[in-house]
Short mmCIF file of C-alpha atoms in Angstrom, two decimals:
data_model
loop_
_atom_site.label_atom_id
_atom_site.label_comp_id
_atom_site.label_asym_id
_atom_site.label_seq_id
_atom_site.Cartn_x
_atom_site.Cartn_y
_atom_site.Cartn_z
CA UNK A 1012 -5.55 24.07 4.74
CA UNK A 1013 -2.93 24.75 7.40
CA UNK A 1014 -2.47 23.54 10.94
CA UNK A 1015 -3.35 27.01 12.21
CA UNK A 1016 -6.78 26.63 10.65
CA UNK A 1017 -7.46 23.72 12.99
CA UNK A 1018 -7.46 25.90 16.09
CA UNK A 1019 -10.99 27.33 15.77
CA UNK A 1020 -12.94 24.07 15.45
CA UNK A 1021 -16.41 24.53 13.97
CA UNK A 1022 -19.42 23.84 16.09
CA UNK A 1023 -20.38 20.10 16.14
CA UNK A 1024 -23.74 20.68 14.44
CA UNK A 1025 -22.07 22.48 11.58
CA UNK A 1026 -19.59 19.74 10.67
CA UNK A 1027 -22.16 17.00 11.26
CA UNK A 1028 -24.61 18.76 8.99
CA UNK A 1029 -21.98 19.39 6.32
CA UNK A 1030 -20.75 15.81 6.51
CA UNK A 1031 -24.20 14.27 6.22
CA UNK A 1032 -25.32 16.60 3.43
CA UNK A 1033 -22.06 16.20 1.51
CA UNK A 1034 -22.08 12.44 1.98
CA UNK A 1035 -25.67 12.22 0.77
CA UNK A 1036 -24.80 14.25 -2.33
CA UNK A 1037 -21.80 12.01 -3.03
CA UNK A 1038 -23.89 8.88 -2.58
CA UNK A 1039 -26.78 10.13 -4.76
CA UNK A 1040 -25.27 9.11 -8.16
CA UNK A 1041 -24.39 5.70 -6.71
CA UNK A 1042 -27.97 5.22 -5.52
CA UNK A 1043 -29.41 6.29 -8.88
CA UNK A 1044 -27.13 3.93 -10.79
CA UNK A 1045 -27.90 1.08 -8.38
CA UNK A 1046 -31.65 1.59 -8.61
CA UNK A 1047 -31.54 1.82 -12.42
CA UNK A 1048 -29.60 -1.45 -12.62
CA UNK A 1049 -31.90 -3.11 -10.09
CA UNK A 1050 -35.05 -2.13 -11.97
CA UNK A 1051 -33.98 -2.51 -15.59
CA UNK A 1052 -30.83 -4.63 -15.96
CA UNK A 1053 -30.53 -8.42 -16.28
CA UNK A 1054 -29.17 -10.57 -13.46
CA UNK A 1055 -25.57 -10.72 -14.65
CA UNK A 1056 -25.39 -6.92 -14.81
CA UNK A 1057 -26.81 -6.74 -11.30
CA UNK A 1058 -24.08 -9.11 -10.10
CA UNK A 1059 -21.35 -7.02 -11.77
CA UNK A 1060 -22.82 -3.89 -10.17
CA UNK A 1061 -22.88 -5.59 -6.78
CA UNK A 1062 -19.20 -6.52 -7.03
CA UNK A 1063 -18.38 -3.00 -8.24
CA UNK A 1064 -20.11 -1.56 -5.16
CA UNK A 1065 -18.01 -3.82 -2.93
CA UNK A 1066 -14.89 -2.47 -4.65
CA UNK A 1067 -16.23 1.04 -4.10
CA UNK A 1068 -16.51 0.32 -0.37
CA UNK A 1069 -12.89 -0.89 -0.31
CA UNK A 1070 -11.73 2.27 -2.10
CA UNK A 1071 -13.63 4.47 0.35
CA UNK A 1072 -12.12 2.53 3.25
CA UNK A 1073 -8.67 3.06 1.75
CA UNK A 1074 -9.41 6.78 1.42
CA UNK A 1075 -10.31 7.06 5.11
CA UNK A 1076 -6.71 6.28 6.07
CA UNK A 1077 -4.60 7.28 3.08
CA UNK A 1078 -6.60 10.35 2.09
CA UNK A 1079 -6.56 11.85 5.57
CA UNK A 1080 -3.12 10.76 6.79
CA UNK A 1081 -1.28 11.26 3.50
CA UNK A 1082 0.25 7.78 3.84
CA UNK A 1083 -0.15 5.23 1.04
CA UNK A 1084 -1.77 2.11 2.50
CA UNK A 1085 -1.04 -1.18 0.70
CA UNK A 1086 -2.41 -3.57 3.30
CA UNK A 1087 -6.12 -2.83 3.08
CA UNK A 1088 -6.89 -6.02 1.14
CA UNK A 1089 -5.70 -8.04 4.14
CA UNK A 1090 -8.64 -6.69 6.14
CA UNK A 1091 -10.99 -7.50 3.25
CA UNK A 1092 -9.71 -11.08 3.32
CA UNK A 1093 -10.02 -11.32 7.11
CA UNK A 1094 -13.62 -10.16 6.96
CA UNK A 1095 -14.45 -12.56 4.14
CA UNK A 1096 -12.81 -15.60 5.75
CA UNK A 1097 -14.26 -14.75 9.15
CA UNK A 1098 -17.75 -14.65 7.69
CA UNK A 1099 -17.16 -17.84 5.71
CA UNK A 1100 -15.84 -19.82 8.67
CA UNK A 1101 -18.63 -18.73 11.02
CA UNK A 1102 -21.69 -18.99 8.74
CA UNK A 1103 -20.97 -21.86 6.33
CA UNK A 1104 -23.37 -24.78 6.98
CA UNK A 1105 -21.93 -27.66 9.00
CA UNK A 1106 -22.47 -30.14 6.16
CA UNK A 1107 -20.24 -28.05 3.89
CA UNK A 1108 -17.64 -27.56 6.63
CA UNK A 1109 -17.22 -31.31 6.90
CA UNK A 1110 -16.06 -31.22 3.28
CA UNK A 1111 -14.01 -28.01 3.36
CA UNK A 1112 -12.49 -27.62 6.85
CA UNK A 1113 -13.27 -30.82 8.82
CA UNK A 1114 -10.20 -30.35 11.06
CA UNK A 1115 -10.64 -26.65 11.82
CA UNK A 1116 -9.08 -25.63 15.16
CA UNK A 1117 -10.95 -24.21 18.17
CA UNK A 1118 -13.97 -26.36 17.33
CA UNK A 1119 -14.93 -24.05 14.46
CA UNK A 1120 -15.91 -26.98 12.24
CA UNK A 1121 -18.91 -27.48 14.55
CA UNK A 1122 -19.98 -23.82 14.60
CA UNK A 1123 -22.70 -22.42 12.35
CA UNK A 1124 -23.99 -18.95 13.18
CA UNK A 1125 -26.75 -16.79 11.80
CA UNK A 1126 -25.45 -14.17 9.38
CA UNK A 1127 -25.89 -11.24 11.80
CA UNK A 1128 -23.86 -12.50 14.78
CA UNK A 1129 -21.45 -14.13 12.32
CA UNK A 1130 -20.85 -10.82 10.59
CA UNK A 1131 -20.43 -9.00 13.90
CA UNK A 1132 -17.90 -11.56 15.13
CA UNK A 1133 -15.99 -11.39 11.86
CA UNK A 1134 -15.80 -7.60 12.19
CA UNK A 1135 -14.79 -8.07 15.83
CA UNK A 1136 -11.79 -10.13 14.71
CA UNK A 1137 -10.94 -7.44 12.17
CA UNK A 1138 -11.16 -4.80 14.89
CA UNK A 1139 -8.81 -6.72 17.21
CA UNK A 1140 -6.20 -7.17 14.48
CA UNK A 1141 -6.59 -3.55 13.35
CA UNK A 1142 -6.23 -2.26 16.92
CA UNK A 1143 -3.09 -4.37 17.42
CA UNK A 1144 -1.42 -3.36 14.16
CA UNK A 1145 -2.42 0.28 14.68
CA UNK A 1146 -0.09 0.43 17.69
CA UNK A 1147 2.79 -0.09 15.26
CA UNK A 1148 1.63 1.65 12.09
CA UNK A 1149 0.67 4.86 13.92
CA UNK A 1150 4.28 5.37 15.03
CA UNK A 1151 5.45 5.49 11.41
CA UNK A 1152 4.93 7.90 8.56
CA UNK A 1153 5.88 8.21 4.91
CA UNK A 1154 7.49 5.32 3.07
CA UNK A 1155 8.18 3.42 6.30
CA UNK A 1156 4.46 3.15 7.05
CA UNK A 1157 3.74 2.11 3.46
CA UNK A 1158 6.32 -0.68 3.62
CA UNK A 1159 4.96 -1.94 6.93
CA UNK A 1160 1.41 -2.00 5.53
CA UNK A 1161 2.69 -4.05 2.58
CA UNK A 1162 4.47 -6.42 4.96
CA UNK A 1163 1.20 -6.83 6.87
CA UNK A 1164 -0.57 -7.83 3.64
CA UNK A 1165 2.12 -10.42 2.87
CA UNK A 1166 1.93 -11.88 6.39
CA UNK A 1167 -1.86 -12.24 6.28
CA UNK A 1168 -1.73 -13.77 2.80
CA UNK A 1169 0.88 -16.27 4.00
CA UNK A 1170 -1.37 -17.24 6.91
CA UNK A 1171 -4.25 -17.84 4.48
CA UNK A 1172 -2.01 -20.08 2.36
CA UNK A 1173 -0.20 -22.02 5.08
CA UNK A 1174 -3.00 -22.68 7.53
CA UNK A 1175 -5.11 -25.03 5.40
CA UNK A 1176 -6.96 -26.52 8.36
CA UNK A 1177 -8.71 -23.19 8.84
CA UNK A 1178 -8.44 -21.34 5.51
CA UNK A 1179 -8.08 -24.24 3.02
CA UNK A 1180 -4.75 -22.94 1.77
CA UNK A 1181 -4.62 -22.20 -1.94
CA UNK A 1182 -7.92 -23.98 -2.59
CA UNK A 1183 -11.24 -22.18 -2.83
CA UNK A 1184 -13.40 -22.00 0.28
CA UNK A 1185 -16.83 -22.96 -1.03
CA UNK A 1186 -20.33 -23.48 0.31
CA UNK A 1187 -20.72 -20.01 1.85
CA UNK A 1188 -24.43 -19.10 1.93
CA UNK A 1189 -25.35 -16.38 -0.56
CA UNK A 1190 -27.35 -14.06 1.64
CA UNK A 1191 -27.03 -10.59 0.13
CA UNK A 1192 -27.83 -9.09 -3.25
CA UNK A 1193 -27.63 -5.69 -4.87
CA UNK A 1194 -30.10 -3.88 -2.54
CA UNK A 1195 -28.20 -4.86 0.62
CA UNK A 1196 -24.79 -3.99 -0.81
CA UNK A 1197 -26.12 -0.67 -2.15
CA UNK A 1198 -27.40 0.24 1.31
CA UNK A 1199 -24.06 -0.71 2.88
CA UNK A 1200 -22.17 1.39 0.31
CA UNK A 1201 -24.29 4.45 1.11
CA UNK A 1202 -23.69 4.02 4.85
CA UNK A 1203 -19.93 3.66 4.26
CA UNK A 1204 -19.84 6.84 2.16
CA UNK A 1205 -21.65 8.77 4.91
CA UNK A 1206 -19.29 7.44 7.60
CA UNK A 1207 -16.20 8.29 5.57
CA UNK A 1208 -17.45 11.80 4.88
CA UNK A 1209 -18.36 12.38 8.53
CA UNK A 1210 -14.87 11.29 9.56
CA UNK A 1211 -13.30 13.60 6.98
CA UNK A 1212 -15.30 16.61 8.18
CA UNK A 1213 -14.89 15.82 11.89
CA UNK A 1214 -12.40 17.77 14.01
CA UNK A 1215 -10.21 14.65 14.16
CA UNK A 1216 -10.22 14.26 10.40
CA UNK A 1217 -9.34 17.92 9.92
CA UNK A 1218 -6.50 17.66 12.43
CA UNK A 1219 -5.19 14.49 10.79
CA UNK A 1220 -5.03 16.14 7.35
CA UNK A 1221 -3.35 19.17 8.88
CA UNK A 1222 -0.72 17.05 10.62
CA UNK A 1223 -0.03 15.26 7.34
CA UNK A 1224 0.87 18.62 5.79
CA UNK A 1225 3.05 19.91 8.63
CA UNK A 1226 3.92 17.50 11.43
CA UNK A 1227 6.08 19.96 13.36
CA UNK A 1228 3.36 22.60 13.41
CA UNK A 1229 0.84 19.97 14.51
CA UNK A 1230 3.11 18.95 17.40
CA UNK A 1231 3.49 22.59 18.40
CA UNK A 1232 -0.27 22.93 19.06
CA UNK A 1233 -0.52 19.52 20.78
CA UNK A 1234 -2.27 17.57 18.01
CA UNK A 1235 -1.82 13.86 18.79
CA UNK A 1236 -1.22 12.67 15.23
CA UNK A 1237 -0.45 9.11 16.36
CA UNK A 1238 -3.84 8.73 18.03
CA UNK A 1239 -5.54 10.18 14.95
CA UNK A 1240 -3.70 7.79 12.64
CA UNK A 1241 -4.70 4.88 14.88
CA UNK A 1242 -8.33 5.96 14.69
CA UNK A 1243 -8.23 6.30 10.89
CA UNK A 1244 -6.46 2.92 10.52
CA UNK A 1245 -9.08 1.11 12.59
CA UNK A 1246 -12.03 2.77 10.82
CA UNK A 1247 -10.46 1.99 7.45
CA UNK A 1248 -9.96 -1.64 8.50
CA UNK A 1249 -13.58 -2.01 9.63
CA UNK A 1250 -14.90 -0.62 6.34
CA UNK A 1251 -12.67 -2.96 4.36
CA UNK A 1252 -13.64 -5.84 6.65
CA UNK A 1253 -17.32 -5.10 6.02
CA UNK A 1254 -16.62 -5.19 2.29
CA UNK A 1255 -15.03 -8.59 2.80
CA UNK A 1256 -18.01 -9.88 4.78
CA UNK A 1257 -20.35 -8.83 1.98
CA UNK A 1258 -18.04 -10.27 -0.68
CA UNK A 1259 -18.20 -13.69 0.99
CA UNK A 1260 -22.01 -13.80 1.18
CA UNK A 1261 -22.42 -12.41 -2.34
CA UNK A 1262 -19.99 -14.68 -4.20
CA UNK A 1263 -20.33 -17.84 -2.09
CA UNK A 1264 -16.72 -18.81 -2.84
CA UNK A 1265 -13.44 -17.15 -1.83
CA UNK A 1266 -9.72 -17.85 -2.17
CA UNK A 1267 -6.55 -16.08 -0.97
CA UNK A 1268 -5.59 -14.73 -4.39
CA UNK A 1269 -8.74 -12.60 -4.43
CA UNK A 1270 -7.33 -10.51 -1.58
CA UNK A 1271 -3.78 -9.99 -2.73
CA UNK A 1272 -1.89 -7.73 -5.13
CA UNK A 1273 -4.49 -7.73 -7.90
CA UNK A 1274 -7.14 -6.25 -5.59
CA UNK A 1275 -4.61 -3.86 -4.07
CA UNK A 1276 -3.63 -2.45 -7.46
CA UNK A 1277 -7.23 -2.25 -8.68
CA UNK A 1278 -8.52 -0.30 -5.68
CA UNK A 1279 -5.40 1.86 -5.47
CA UNK A 1280 -5.78 2.81 -9.14
CA UNK A 1281 -9.41 3.76 -8.50
CA UNK A 1282 -8.40 6.00 -5.61
CA UNK A 1283 -5.55 7.62 -7.53
CA UNK A 1284 -7.81 8.27 -10.52
CA UNK A 1285 -10.56 9.98 -8.53
CA UNK A 1286 -8.36 11.72 -6.00
CA UNK A 1287 -7.06 10.50 -2.67
CA UNK A 1288 -7.97 13.70 -0.85
CA UNK A 1289 -11.76 13.42 -0.97
CA UNK A 1290 -14.50 10.85 -0.49
CA UNK A 1291 -16.15 12.09 -3.69
CA UNK A 1292 -12.91 11.40 -5.54
CA UNK A 1293 -12.80 7.85 -4.21
CA UNK A 1294 -16.39 7.23 -5.31
CA UNK A 1295 -15.85 8.83 -8.73
CA UNK A 1296 -12.67 6.84 -9.37
CA UNK A 1297 -14.36 3.57 -8.39
CA UNK A 1298 -17.38 4.19 -10.64
CA UNK A 1299 -15.39 5.39 -13.66
CA UNK A 1300 -12.76 2.66 -13.56
CA UNK A 1301 -15.34 -0.08 -12.93
CA UNK A 1302 -17.18 0.89 -16.11
CA UNK A 1303 -13.97 1.30 -18.14
CA UNK A 1304 -12.56 -2.05 -17.02
CA UNK A 1305 -15.76 -3.88 -17.96
CA UNK A 1306 -15.55 -2.37 -21.44
CA UNK A 1307 -11.88 -3.36 -21.69
CA UNK A 1308 -12.65 -6.93 -20.58
CA UNK A 1309 -15.18 -7.13 -23.41
CA UNK A 1310 -12.47 -6.08 -25.87
CA UNK A 1311 -10.00 -8.54 -24.30
CA UNK A 1312 -12.05 -11.53 -25.37
CA UNK A 1313 -12.53 -10.17 -28.88
CA UNK A 1314 -15.42 -8.27 -30.43
CA UNK A 1315 -16.99 -8.40 -33.88
CA UNK A 1316 -17.25 -5.15 -35.85
CA UNK A 1317 -18.67 -5.26 -39.37
CA UNK A 1318 -17.88 -8.95 -39.81
CA UNK A 1319 -14.33 -8.59 -38.47
CA UNK A 1320 -13.49 -10.17 -35.10
CA UNK A 1321 -10.65 -8.59 -33.21
CA UNK A 1322 -7.98 -10.90 -31.74
CA UNK A 1323 -7.98 -11.72 -28.04
CA UNK A 1324 -5.89 -9.28 -26.02
CA UNK A 1325 -5.38 -11.05 -22.71
CA UNK A 1326 -3.89 -8.83 -20.03
CA UNK A 1327 -5.25 -5.60 -21.51
CA UNK A 1328 -7.06 -4.75 -18.27
CA UNK A 1329 -3.79 -5.04 -16.35
CA UNK A 1330 -2.10 -2.73 -18.82
CA UNK A 1331 -4.98 -0.27 -18.41
CA UNK A 1332 -4.58 -0.28 -14.61
CA UNK A 1333 -0.87 0.42 -14.90
CA UNK A 1334 -1.53 3.18 -17.42
CA UNK A 1335 -4.08 4.82 -15.13
CA UNK A 1336 -1.63 4.92 -12.22
CA UNK A 1337 1.31 6.17 -14.32
CA UNK A 1338 -0.66 8.81 -16.23
CA UNK A 1339 -2.43 10.14 -13.16
CA UNK A 1340 0.78 10.42 -11.18
CA UNK A 1341 2.50 12.15 -14.09
CA UNK A 1342 -0.28 14.45 -15.33
CA UNK A 1343 -2.62 14.97 -12.37
CA UNK A 1344 -1.18 13.63 -9.10
CA UNK A 1345 -4.11 14.98 -7.11
CA UNK A 1346 -6.62 12.96 -9.18
CA UNK A 1347 -9.70 14.12 -11.05
CA UNK A 1348 -11.34 15.81 -8.06
CA UNK A 1349 -8.26 16.55 -5.98
CA UNK A 1350 -9.25 17.61 -2.45
CA UNK A 1351 -12.68 18.85 -3.56
CA UNK A 1352 -15.93 17.19 -2.56
CA UNK A 1353 -19.09 17.10 -4.65
CA UNK A 1354 -20.76 19.75 -2.48
CA UNK A 1355 -17.75 22.05 -2.98
CA UNK A 1356 -18.34 21.97 -6.73
CA UNK A 1357 -22.08 22.47 -6.21
CA UNK A 1358 -21.51 25.46 -3.90
CA UNK A 1359 -19.11 27.04 -6.38
CA UNK A 1360 -21.60 26.52 -9.22
CA UNK A 1361 -24.44 28.08 -7.21
CA UNK A 1362 -22.29 31.10 -6.32
CA UNK A 1363 -21.34 31.74 -9.93
CA UNK A 1364 -24.80 31.04 -11.40
CA UNK A 1365 -26.11 34.64 -10.96
CA UNK A 1366 -22.93 35.98 -12.56
CA UNK A 1367 -23.40 33.73 -15.57
CA UNK A 1368 -27.00 34.91 -15.99
CA UNK A 1369 -25.94 38.56 -16.08
#
């Protein structure tokens, strides 16, 4: 793709149709896996699948900004944490707040909202912070933008730790009502995949990817890359914030360490594995690495094979994450799917099918 290819923008119905159809195809394996787990798997497997879907949403949110702008984003977990804490503070029952945050500022210790307005307000806070930070991050590109996004993560984490009256500091924030299960999270994941794919196929998404490849050429045809980066940053933040909202009402307990470097490295490894350039790559990387890490965690605690029990290998999952990042960057920097979407592979297969038959 070149900047010159942006000039003749496709008709709206064409990119909308392609985005919806491609997003539905990308989401189909996720839906099938979710339904199979929901119908046949025990409760603990359903919980693991639910948390994996939340991670998938975070990875897709990361792809919306990084995959289209070409800028590595290390601050996405801050928005996950803001969404989770916003939901927790607004919806936790008053009796539990008297134990956890009795001295919360702004009278929040006396506020208990229904989950729907609570979730909307939490996302509203995420939007305000994303809009504010976008004014800065959109002016930067390359390593400078990556460093600023990391600094943003560190600042938000420090606020979580050092404002105990509101966030409980390093202690766990407990008593959050568990309101959502696997069906609700599965539906949210499908909607997020569709939104991300529509953004990627939109004229703005196409222009943003073109400007990432050649900024000077983009400027020459009056593409406002700063405005496009702001839009992608805010949409990415809202998706990650929604993942945080769901995380809070699924787990019932949150703490600052859940939204720091460990989550950043996990979701970044998923995106690198699948391919930063496509929504299908983000989904594939999240699904594959979620399954692999669960198998590795089983090995970590020791398994018995033919009467022999293997020793515990604590930290093996961390080694695996590092290996995924290093090997992908060295052997296949574009990831497993590269810039190709699932419907691209399907179209290519359909075109070559008659040839194979002959």
